[in-house]
Amino acid sequence: MTCMFCERPATVHLTDLVDGKKREAHLCDGCARDRGLIPAGPGPQLDLTALLGLLGAARPAVSADPACPACGLTYGAFKAAGRFGCPHDYDAFRAALDPLLERVHRATAHAGKVPAAARAAEADSLRGRLRDAVAAEQYEEAARLRDRIRALEAQAEGTPG
Amino acid sequence: MNLDSLLPNLGEWLRGTGPESDAVVSTRIRLARNLADYPFTGRGSNAQKAETVARAKEAVAKADLPYRLDYHDVPGLPALDRQFLVERQLISRELAAVVEGPRGVAFDAQESVSVMVNEEDHLRLQVLRSGFALEEAWADIDRLDDALEARLPYAFHPQFGYLTACPTNVGTGLRASVMLHLPALGLTKQIDKVFRALQKINLAVRGLHGEGSRAFGDLYQISNQVTLGKSEAKILGEIREVILTILQYERQARTVLLKERRQAEQDRVARALGTLGSATMITAEETMELLSVVRLGIHLRLIDDVPATAVNQLFIQTQAAHLQKLVGHPLDGEERNAARAKYLKTRLRELGSSRQ
């Protein structure tokens, strides 16, 4: 694959998802550097606003700029600033978020500490699903749910408070 | 509390003790946390920011912790005091001068634990320790986090974890930074090779004052980039492995220096002390470079009459805001360089007379 701006082979590949539409950008090292995607100095962190800007520039902009119903931030404003406006943005812009998180963290799901309140709520919902699974005689699913509840309970004992 | 009372003390991170303190200055862990049901700081109104401040202050005051955290309002502080807190690593440059509106910081008397309120995120918890102490710092900050969480509803998402204003911090919200002193790797020109290797495994290298700052005095901060998809223990374990490897390289380089050019190093240390003790004008950068040489000299046992803590003391007290507080009035650039030289001369003379 060659760079979308010149003839050299593309070494930087970006994918973004907006409104269910996939957008791609392929650049060579030099063009990526020129557009500020790769910092010249030390520090491996991608420049988030440059990355978001380029993903937008690679294809014609989507006609409607979706906004968060809670804080009113538009996806365009997020792209320009690289900062979200409120916690609800993570759901409002979820479709675009997964490819971004994949690029920044090489992961899309949390695997660390869970606050006690969230742990209790999750265990409650899992217990409900366990009862349903048992009632429906889905024993494999029930065993899986039971293990997850036990893991949550073990975590609760490990971190008091 | 008057901030001037902190002046004669060294914060916990500068004690110069702790594990691996020949090459590890300090360990820092921070956690980014936000309150559910409020916009992030950057999009909050002043009234909303005042509310998050009030809630954070109350939680901090009532938190079940073995130490007390005193809250300081940042907008009410003169610019010099803000810079002073930046130099002591208790607040970020952003909280001091970039973000606006109601904001502040709470910290303990040891200057080991701090909570910034209304920086980019509503809460930035921080624990600083001297030497290489990731496990201890994690235990401290985990307890602080639990104590605050008991009184504040955090913004937490079942898939994304702790939600943060910037998606680069989402998940654990954890950034661990280890400040290393690597003069021998610098001298033997191996430092770039080490850093290129670090970038490949997604660890960041920065200067003393964080993002964008240049590395002065052979001080480097190594920190994790990835905050999502790994547990806190895994993130800390990965950093730990890398730091141990870098320490091994630095110590090898020090051994080679001692073996191959002991005399030249001895001379370099003596000249550094000479310049520090006799200059009449000196910049902060030059001071840091020279103190780095002295610090290496102490750990190579080329000199035995200057304690490591004294170097740390000179290092912090010669920074701009500290110097102006010591003198007791504001100084412009040239005056600072003269005041810095005078302070260094006096302090080194005191050290000299006490060792005879």
Coordinates of C-alpha atoms in Angstrom, one line a residue:
Chain A
M1 CA 0.0 0.0 0.0
T2 CA 1.3 3.5 -0.8
C3 CA 1.0 6.7 1.1
M4 CA -2.2 8.7 0.4
F5 CA -0.1 11.9 0.0
C6 CA 3.0 10.7 -1.9
E7 CA 4.3 7.5 -3.6
R8 CA 6.3 6.1 -0.7
P9 CA 5.1 2.9 1.1
A10 CA 2.6 3.6 3.8
T11 CA 3.8 2.7 7.3
V12 CA 1.2 4.6 9.4
H13 CA -2.4 3.2 9.2
L14 CA -5.3 4.9 10.9
T15 CA -8.9 3.7 11.1
D16 CA -11.8 5.6 12.5
L17 CA -15.5 4.8 12.8
V18 CA -18.1 7.6 12.6
D19 CA -21.8 6.9 12.4
G20 CA -21.0 3.3 11.5
K21 CA -18.9 4.4 8.5
K22 CA -15.3 3.3 8.5
R23 CA -12.7 5.9 7.4
E24 CA -9.1 5.0 6.8
A25 CA -5.9 6.9 6.3
H26 CA -2.5 5.5 5.1
L27 CA 0.6 7.5 5.3
C28 CA 4.4 7.1 4.9
D29 CA 6.6 7.9 7.9
G30 CA 7.6 11.3 6.4
C31 CA 4.0 12.5 5.6
A32 CA 2.9 11.4 9.1
R33 CA 5.7 13.4 10.6
D34 CA 4.9 16.5 8.5
R35 CA 1.3 16.4 9.7
G36 CA 2.4 16.2 13.3
L37 CA 1.2 12.6 13.9
I38 CA 4.6 11.4 15.0
P39 CA 6.5 13.8 17.3
A40 CA 10.0 14.6 16.2
G41 CA 11.5 14.6 19.6
P42 CA 11.4 11.9 22.3
G43 CA 8.0 10.7 23.6
P44 CA 6.1 8.0 21.9
Q45 CA 2.7 9.5 22.5
L46 CA 0.6 10.2 19.5
D47 CA -0.6 13.8 19.2
L48 CA -4.3 13.2 19.8
T49 CA -5.6 16.4 18.1
A50 CA -3.4 15.8 15.0
L51 CA -4.6 12.2 14.8
L52 CA -8.3 13.2 15.1
G53 CA -7.9 16.0 12.6
L54 CA -6.3 13.7 10.1
L55 CA -8.9 11.0 10.4
G56 CA -11.5 13.7 9.8
A57 CA -9.6 15.2 6.8
A58 CA -9.1 11.8 5.1
R59 CA -12.8 11.7 4.0
P60 CA -15.4 14.4 3.5
A61 CA -16.7 15.5 6.9
V62 CA -20.0 13.8 8.0
S63 CA -22.8 16.2 7.4
A64 CA -24.3 16.1 10.9
D65 CA -21.9 16.7 13.7
P66 CA -23.3 14.5 16.5
A67 CA -23.5 16.1 20.0
C68 CA -23.6 14.7 23.5
P69 CA -27.2 15.1 24.9
A70 CA -25.9 15.8 28.4
C71 CA -23.2 18.5 27.9
G72 CA -23.8 19.5 24.3
L73 CA -20.2 18.9 23.2
T74 CA -20.0 18.0 19.4
Y75 CA -17.7 15.3 18.1
G76 CA -16.1 18.1 16.0
A77 CA -15.3 20.1 19.2
F78 CA -13.9 17.0 20.8
K79 CA -11.6 16.4 17.8
A80 CA -10.4 20.0 17.9
A81 CA -9.6 20.0 21.7
G82 CA -8.8 16.3 22.3
R83 CA -10.8 16.6 25.5
F84 CA -14.3 15.3 26.4
G85 CA -16.9 17.6 28.0
C86 CA -18.5 15.2 30.5
P87 CA -18.6 11.5 31.5
H88 CA -21.6 10.9 29.2
D89 CA -19.5 11.6 26.1
Y90 CA -18.0 8.2 26.4
D91 CA -21.4 6.7 25.5
A92 CA -22.4 9.5 23.1
F93 CA -19.3 9.0 20.9
R94 CA -18.9 5.4 21.6
A95 CA -18.7 4.3 17.9
A96 CA -15.8 6.6 17.3
L97 CA -14.1 5.8 20.6
D98 CA -13.2 2.2 20.1
P99 CA -10.8 2.7 17.2
L100 CA -9.3 5.7 19.0
L101 CA -8.7 3.7 22.3
E102 CA -7.4 0.7 20.3
R103 CA -4.8 3.1 18.8
V104 CA -3.8 4.8 22.0
H105 CA -4.0 1.9 24.5
R106 CA -4.2 -1.2 22.2
A107 CA -7.3 -2.1 24.3
T108 CA -10.9 -1.0 24.5
A109 CA -11.9 -2.3 27.9
H110 CA -10.9 -1.6 31.5
A111 CA -9.1 -4.4 33.4
G112 CA -8.2 -2.7 36.7
K113 CA -9.7 -1.5 39.9
V114 CA -13.5 -1.1 40.2
P115 CA -15.1 1.2 42.8
A116 CA -17.0 -0.6 45.6
A117 CA -20.3 0.9 44.5
A118 CA -19.9 -0.2 40.9
R119 CA -18.7 -3.7 42.1
A120 CA -21.9 -4.1 44.2
A121 CA -24.1 -3.0 41.3
E122 CA -22.4 -5.4 38.9
A123 CA -22.6 -8.3 41.3
D124 CA -26.4 -7.6 41.7
S125 CA -27.0 -7.6 38.0
L126 CA -24.9 -10.8 37.6
R127 CA -26.9 -12.5 40.3
G128 CA -30.1 -11.7 38.5
R129 CA -28.7 -13.2 35.3
L130 CA -27.5 -16.2 37.2
R131 CA -31.1 -16.9 38.5
D132 CA -32.4 -16.5 34.9
A133 CA -29.8 -18.9 33.5
V134 CA -30.5 -21.5 36.1
A135 CA -34.3 -21.2 35.5
A136 CA -33.6 -21.6 31.8
E137 CA -31.3 -24.6 32.5
Q138 CA -28.4 -22.9 30.8
Y139 CA -25.8 -24.4 33.2
E140 CA -22.7 -23.5 31.3
E141 CA -23.7 -19.8 31.3
A142 CA -24.7 -20.1 35.0
A143 CA -21.2 -21.5 35.9
R144 CA -19.5 -18.6 34.0
L145 CA -21.7 -16.1 35.8
R146 CA -21.0 -17.7 39.2
D147 CA -17.2 -17.5 38.6
R148 CA -17.5 -13.8 37.7
I149 CA -19.5 -13.1 40.9
R150 CA -16.9 -14.9 43.0
A151 CA -14.1 -12.9 41.3
L152 CA -16.0 -9.7 42.2
E153 CA -16.4 -10.8 45.8
A154 CA -12.8 -11.7 46.1
Q155 CA -11.8 -8.2 44.9
A156 CA -14.1 -6.7 47.5
E157 CA -12.3 -8.6 50.3
G158 CA -8.9 -7.6 48.9
T159 CA -9.6 -3.9 48.9
P160 CA -11.6 -2.9 52.0
G161 CA -13.4 0.4 52.1
Chain B
M1 CA -1.0 27.4 56.9
N2 CA 1.6 29.8 55.6
L3 CA 3.4 28.2 52.7
D4 CA 6.7 29.9 53.9
S5 CA 6.7 27.3 56.7
L6 CA 7.5 24.7 54.1
L7 CA 10.6 26.5 52.9
P8 CA 13.3 25.1 55.2
N9 CA 12.0 21.5 54.7
L10 CA 12.7 19.0 52.0
G11 CA 9.6 17.3 50.7
E12 CA 9.4 13.6 51.2
W13 CA 10.5 13.0 47.6
L14 CA 13.8 14.8 48.1
R15 CA 14.9 13.1 51.2
G16 CA 17.5 11.3 49.1
T17 CA 16.9 8.0 50.8
G18 CA 14.7 5.1 49.9
P19 CA 15.5 2.0 47.8
E20 CA 18.0 2.4 44.9
S21 CA 18.5 6.0 45.8
D22 CA 21.9 6.1 44.1
A23 CA 20.0 6.4 40.8
V24 CA 16.3 6.8 41.6
V25 CA 15.4 10.2 43.0
S26 CA 11.7 9.6 43.5
T27 CA 8.6 7.6 42.6
R28 CA 5.3 9.2 41.9
I29 CA 1.8 7.7 41.2
R30 CA -1.2 9.7 40.2
L31 CA -4.8 8.7 39.7
A32 CA -7.2 10.8 37.6
R33 CA -10.8 10.7 39.0
N34 CA -13.9 12.6 38.1
L35 CA -17.3 13.1 39.8
A36 CA -20.3 11.6 38.1
D37 CA -23.0 14.1 37.1
Y38 CA -20.7 17.1 36.6
P39 CA -19.1 18.2 33.3
F40 CA -15.3 17.8 33.3
T41 CA -13.5 20.9 34.5
G42 CA -12.8 22.3 31.0
R43 CA -16.5 22.5 30.3
G44 CA -17.9 23.3 33.7
S45 CA -19.2 26.7 34.7
N46 CA -17.6 28.6 37.6
A47 CA -20.7 27.6 39.7
Q48 CA -20.2 24.0 38.9
K49 CA -16.5 24.2 39.6
A50 CA -17.2 25.8 42.9
E51 CA -19.5 22.8 43.7
T52 CA -16.9 20.2 42.8
V53 CA -14.4 22.1 45.0
A54 CA -16.8 22.2 47.9
R55 CA -17.5 18.5 47.6
A56 CA -13.9 17.6 47.2
K57 CA -12.9 19.7 50.2
E58 CA -15.5 18.1 52.4
A59 CA -14.5 14.6 51.3
V60 CA -10.8 15.3 51.8
A61 CA -11.5 16.8 55.3
K62 CA -13.6 13.9 56.4
A63 CA -11.7 11.1 54.7
D64 CA -10.7 8.2 57.0
L65 CA -6.9 8.6 56.6
P66 CA -4.0 8.4 59.1
Y67 CA -2.8 11.9 58.0
R68 CA -4.4 15.3 57.5
L69 CA -4.7 17.0 54.1
D70 CA -4.8 20.8 54.2
Y71 CA -6.6 22.5 51.4
H72 CA -5.2 25.6 49.6
D73 CA -7.2 27.7 47.2
V74 CA -5.1 28.3 44.1
P75 CA -6.8 31.4 42.7
G76 CA -6.1 33.1 46.1
L77 CA -2.4 32.4 45.9
P78 CA 0.1 34.9 44.6
A79 CA 2.0 33.8 41.4
L80 CA 5.2 33.2 43.4
D81 CA 3.4 30.8 45.8
R82 CA 2.0 28.9 42.9
Q83 CA 5.4 28.5 41.3
F84 CA 6.7 27.5 44.7
L85 CA 4.2 24.6 44.8
V86 CA 5.1 23.6 41.3
E87 CA 8.8 23.4 42.2
R88 CA 7.9 21.2 45.2
Q89 CA 5.9 19.0 42.8
L90 CA 2.7 19.5 44.7
I91 CA 0.8 21.0 41.8
S92 CA 1.1 21.0 38.0
R93 CA 2.0 23.9 35.9
E94 CA -1.5 23.6 34.5
L95 CA -3.2 24.0 37.9
A96 CA -0.9 26.9 38.7
A97 CA -1.4 29.0 35.6
V98 CA -3.4 27.4 32.7
V99 CA -6.8 26.2 34.0
E100 CA -9.1 28.9 35.3
G101 CA -11.8 29.2 37.9
P102 CA -12.3 27.6 41.4
R103 CA -9.5 25.1 42.0
G104 CA -7.0 24.1 44.6
V105 CA -4.8 21.5 46.2
A106 CA -4.8 19.6 49.5
F107 CA -1.6 18.0 50.8
D108 CA -0.2 16.5 53.9
A109 CA 2.6 17.9 56.1
Q110 CA 5.1 15.4 54.7
E111 CA 4.3 16.6 51.2
S112 CA 3.9 13.0 50.2
V113 CA 0.2 13.0 49.4
S114 CA -1.6 15.6 47.4
V115 CA -5.0 16.0 45.8
M116 CA -5.4 18.6 43.0
V117 CA -9.0 19.7 42.5
N118 CA -10.3 21.0 39.1
E119 CA -7.2 20.4 37.1
E120 CA -8.0 18.8 33.8
D121 CA -9.9 16.2 35.8
H122 CA -11.9 17.0 38.9
L123 CA -9.4 15.1 41.1
R124 CA -5.8 14.3 40.5
L125 CA -4.6 12.2 43.4
Q126 CA -0.8 12.0 43.8
V127 CA 1.6 10.1 46.1
L128 CA 5.3 11.0 46.0
R129 CA 8.0 8.9 47.7
S130 CA 11.8 9.1 47.6
G131 CA 13.7 6.3 45.9
F132 CA 12.2 3.4 44.0
A133 CA 9.0 2.6 45.8
L134 CA 6.2 1.7 43.4
E135 CA 4.5 -0.8 45.7
E136 CA 4.5 1.5 48.7
A137 CA 3.2 4.4 46.6
W138 CA 0.5 2.2 45.1
A139 CA -0.6 1.1 48.6
D140 CA -0.8 4.7 49.7
I141 CA -2.7 6.0 46.8
D142 CA -5.1 3.0 46.7
R143 CA -6.1 3.7 50.3
L144 CA -6.5 7.5 49.5
D145 CA -8.6 6.6 46.5
D146 CA -10.8 4.2 48.6
A147 CA -11.3 6.9 51.3
L148 CA -12.4 9.5 48.8
E149 CA -14.5 7.1 46.8
A150 CA -16.5 6.4 50.0
R151 CA -17.6 10.0 50.0
L152 CA -17.7 11.0 46.4
P153 CA -19.6 9.3 43.5
Y154 CA -16.9 8.7 40.9
A155 CA -17.6 8.7 37.1
F156 CA -17.0 5.0 36.3
H157 CA -18.1 3.0 33.2
P158 CA -18.4 -0.8 33.1
Q159 CA -16.5 -1.0 29.9
F160 CA -14.1 2.0 30.0
G161 CA -13.4 2.2 33.7
Y162 CA -12.6 5.5 35.4
L163 CA -13.7 8.2 33.0
T164 CA -11.3 11.1 32.3
A165 CA -11.4 14.3 30.3
C166 CA -8.8 13.0 28.0
P167 CA -9.2 9.5 26.6
T168 CA -5.4 8.9 27.0
N169 CA -6.0 8.6 30.7
V170 CA -9.2 6.5 30.8
G171 CA -9.4 3.1 32.4
T172 CA -7.2 3.0 35.5
G173 CA -6.4 6.8 35.3
L174 CA -3.0 5.7 36.6
R175 CA 0.3 7.3 35.7
A176 CA 3.3 6.1 37.5
S177 CA 6.5 8.2 37.0
V178 CA 9.9 7.2 38.3
M179 CA 12.5 10.0 38.4
L180 CA 15.9 8.7 37.5
H181 CA 19.4 10.3 37.8
L182 CA 21.4 8.8 34.9
P183 CA 24.6 10.8 34.5
A184 CA 26.9 7.8 33.6
L185 CA 24.6 6.7 30.7
G186 CA 24.7 10.3 29.5
L187 CA 28.5 10.5 29.8
T188 CA 29.0 7.2 27.9
K189 CA 26.5 8.3 25.2
Q190 CA 24.2 5.3 25.7
I191 CA 21.2 7.3 26.9
D192 CA 19.6 7.7 23.5
K193 CA 19.8 4.0 22.9
V194 CA 18.0 3.3 26.2
F195 CA 15.2 5.8 25.4
R196 CA 14.7 4.5 21.9
A197 CA 14.1 1.0 23.4
L198 CA 11.7 2.5 26.0
Q199 CA 9.6 4.2 23.3
K200 CA 9.1 0.8 21.5
I201 CA 7.5 -0.6 24.6
N202 CA 5.2 2.4 25.1
L203 CA 6.9 4.1 28.0
A204 CA 7.4 7.9 28.0
V205 CA 10.6 9.8 28.9
R206 CA 10.3 13.4 30.1
G207 CA 12.4 16.0 31.8
L208 CA 12.0 17.0 35.4
H209 CA 8.8 19.1 35.1
G210 CA 6.8 16.7 33.0
E211 CA 5.4 17.0 29.6
G212 CA 7.4 19.0 27.2
S213 CA 10.2 19.9 29.6
R214 CA 13.8 19.3 28.7
A215 CA 15.9 17.0 30.7
F216 CA 18.3 19.0 32.8
G217 CA 21.0 17.6 35.2
D218 CA 20.6 14.1 33.8
L219 CA 17.2 13.8 35.5
Y220 CA 14.6 11.8 33.6
Q221 CA 11.1 10.7 34.4
I222 CA 10.0 7.4 33.0
S223 CA 6.2 6.8 33.0
N224 CA 3.6 4.5 31.5
Q225 CA 1.5 5.7 28.5
V226 CA -1.2 3.0 28.5
T227 CA -3.9 3.3 31.2
L228 CA -6.6 1.1 29.7
G229 CA -6.8 -2.7 29.3
K230 CA -4.2 -3.6 32.0
S231 CA -4.6 -3.9 35.8
E232 CA -2.8 -1.4 38.0
A233 CA -0.6 -4.3 39.2
K234 CA 0.4 -5.1 35.6
I235 CA 1.1 -1.5 34.7
L236 CA 3.3 -1.1 37.8
G237 CA 5.0 -4.5 37.2
E238 CA 6.0 -3.5 33.6
I239 CA 7.5 -0.2 34.7
R240 CA 9.3 -1.9 37.5
E241 CA 11.0 -4.4 35.2
V242 CA 12.1 -1.7 32.8
I243 CA 13.5 0.6 35.6
L244 CA 15.5 -2.3 37.0
T245 CA 17.0 -2.9 33.6
I246 CA 17.9 0.8 33.2
L247 CA 19.4 0.8 36.7
Q248 CA 21.6 -2.1 35.7
Y249 CA 22.9 -0.2 32.6
E250 CA 23.5 2.9 34.7
R251 CA 25.5 1.0 37.3
Q252 CA 27.5 -0.8 34.7
A253 CA 28.3 2.6 33.1
R254 CA 29.4 3.9 36.5
T255 CA 31.7 1.0 37.1
V256 CA 33.3 1.5 33.7
L257 CA 33.7 5.2 34.5
L258 CA 35.5 4.4 37.7
K259 CA 37.7 1.9 36.1
E260 CA 38.7 3.8 33.0
R261 CA 38.7 7.4 34.0
R262 CA 38.6 7.8 37.8
Q263 CA 41.1 10.6 37.8
A264 CA 39.2 12.6 35.1
E265 CA 35.9 12.1 37.0
Q266 CA 37.5 13.2 40.3
D267 CA 38.7 16.4 38.5
R268 CA 35.2 17.0 37.0
V269 CA 33.6 16.7 40.5
A270 CA 36.1 19.0 42.1
R271 CA 35.6 21.6 39.3
A272 CA 31.9 21.4 39.6
L273 CA 32.1 22.1 43.3
G274 CA 34.6 24.8 42.6
T275 CA 32.3 26.6 40.2
L276 CA 29.2 26.2 42.5
G277 CA 31.2 27.6 45.4
S278 CA 32.8 30.6 43.6
A279 CA 30.5 31.8 40.8
T280 CA 28.9 35.2 41.2
M281 CA 26.2 34.6 38.5
I282 CA 24.7 31.3 37.8
T283 CA 21.6 30.1 36.0
A284 CA 19.2 27.4 37.3
E285 CA 20.2 25.1 34.4
E286 CA 23.9 25.4 35.0
T287 CA 23.3 24.8 38.7
M288 CA 21.4 21.6 37.9
E289 CA 24.1 20.3 35.6
L290 CA 26.8 20.9 38.2
L291 CA 24.8 19.5 41.0
S292 CA 24.3 16.4 38.8
V293 CA 28.1 16.0 38.6
V294 CA 28.4 16.4 42.4
R295 CA 25.6 13.9 43.0
L296 CA 27.4 11.3 40.8
G297 CA 30.7 12.1 42.7
I298 CA 29.0 11.3 46.0
H299 CA 27.6 8.0 44.7
L300 CA 30.9 7.0 43.1
R301 CA 32.5 7.9 46.5
L302 CA 34.9 10.3 44.8
I303 CA 33.9 12.8 47.6
D304 CA 32.7 11.9 51.0
D305 CA 32.3 15.3 52.6
V306 CA 29.1 16.4 50.9
P307 CA 25.9 14.5 52.0
A308 CA 23.4 13.5 49.3
T309 CA 20.6 15.4 51.1
A310 CA 22.6 18.6 50.9
V311 CA 22.7 18.3 47.1
N312 CA 18.9 17.8 47.0
Q313 CA 18.5 20.8 49.3
L314 CA 20.6 23.0 47.0
F315 CA 18.7 21.6 44.0
I316 CA 15.3 22.7 45.3
Q317 CA 16.3 25.9 47.0
T318 CA 18.0 27.3 43.9
Q319 CA 14.9 27.1 41.8
A320 CA 13.4 30.5 41.0
A321 CA 10.4 30.7 43.4
H322 CA 12.3 29.1 46.3
L323 CA 15.2 31.5 45.8
Q324 CA 12.8 34.5 45.9
K325 CA 11.2 33.2 49.0
L326 CA 14.6 32.8 50.7
V327 CA 15.6 36.3 49.7
G328 CA 12.2 37.6 50.8
H329 CA 11.4 39.7 47.7
P330 CA 10.9 39.3 43.9
L331 CA 14.0 39.2 41.7
D332 CA 14.3 39.5 38.0
G333 CA 16.4 37.0 35.9
E334 CA 19.8 38.7 36.4
E335 CA 19.2 39.3 40.1
R336 CA 18.1 35.7 40.5
N337 CA 21.4 34.4 38.9
A338 CA 23.3 36.6 41.4
A339 CA 21.2 35.6 44.4
R340 CA 21.5 31.9 43.3
A341 CA 25.3 32.2 43.2
K342 CA 25.4 33.9 46.5
Y343 CA 23.2 31.3 48.2
L344 CA 25.3 28.4 46.7
K345 CA 28.5 30.0 47.9
T346 CA 27.2 30.5 51.5
R347 CA 25.7 27.0 51.8
L348 CA 28.8 25.3 50.4
R349 CA 31.0 27.3 52.8
E350 CA 28.8 26.2 55.7
L351 CA 29.1 22.6 54.6
G352 CA 32.9 23.1 54.3
S353 CA 33.3 24.5 57.8
S354 CA 31.1 21.9 59.4
R355 CA 33.3 19.1 58.0
Q356 CA 36.5 20.5 59.4

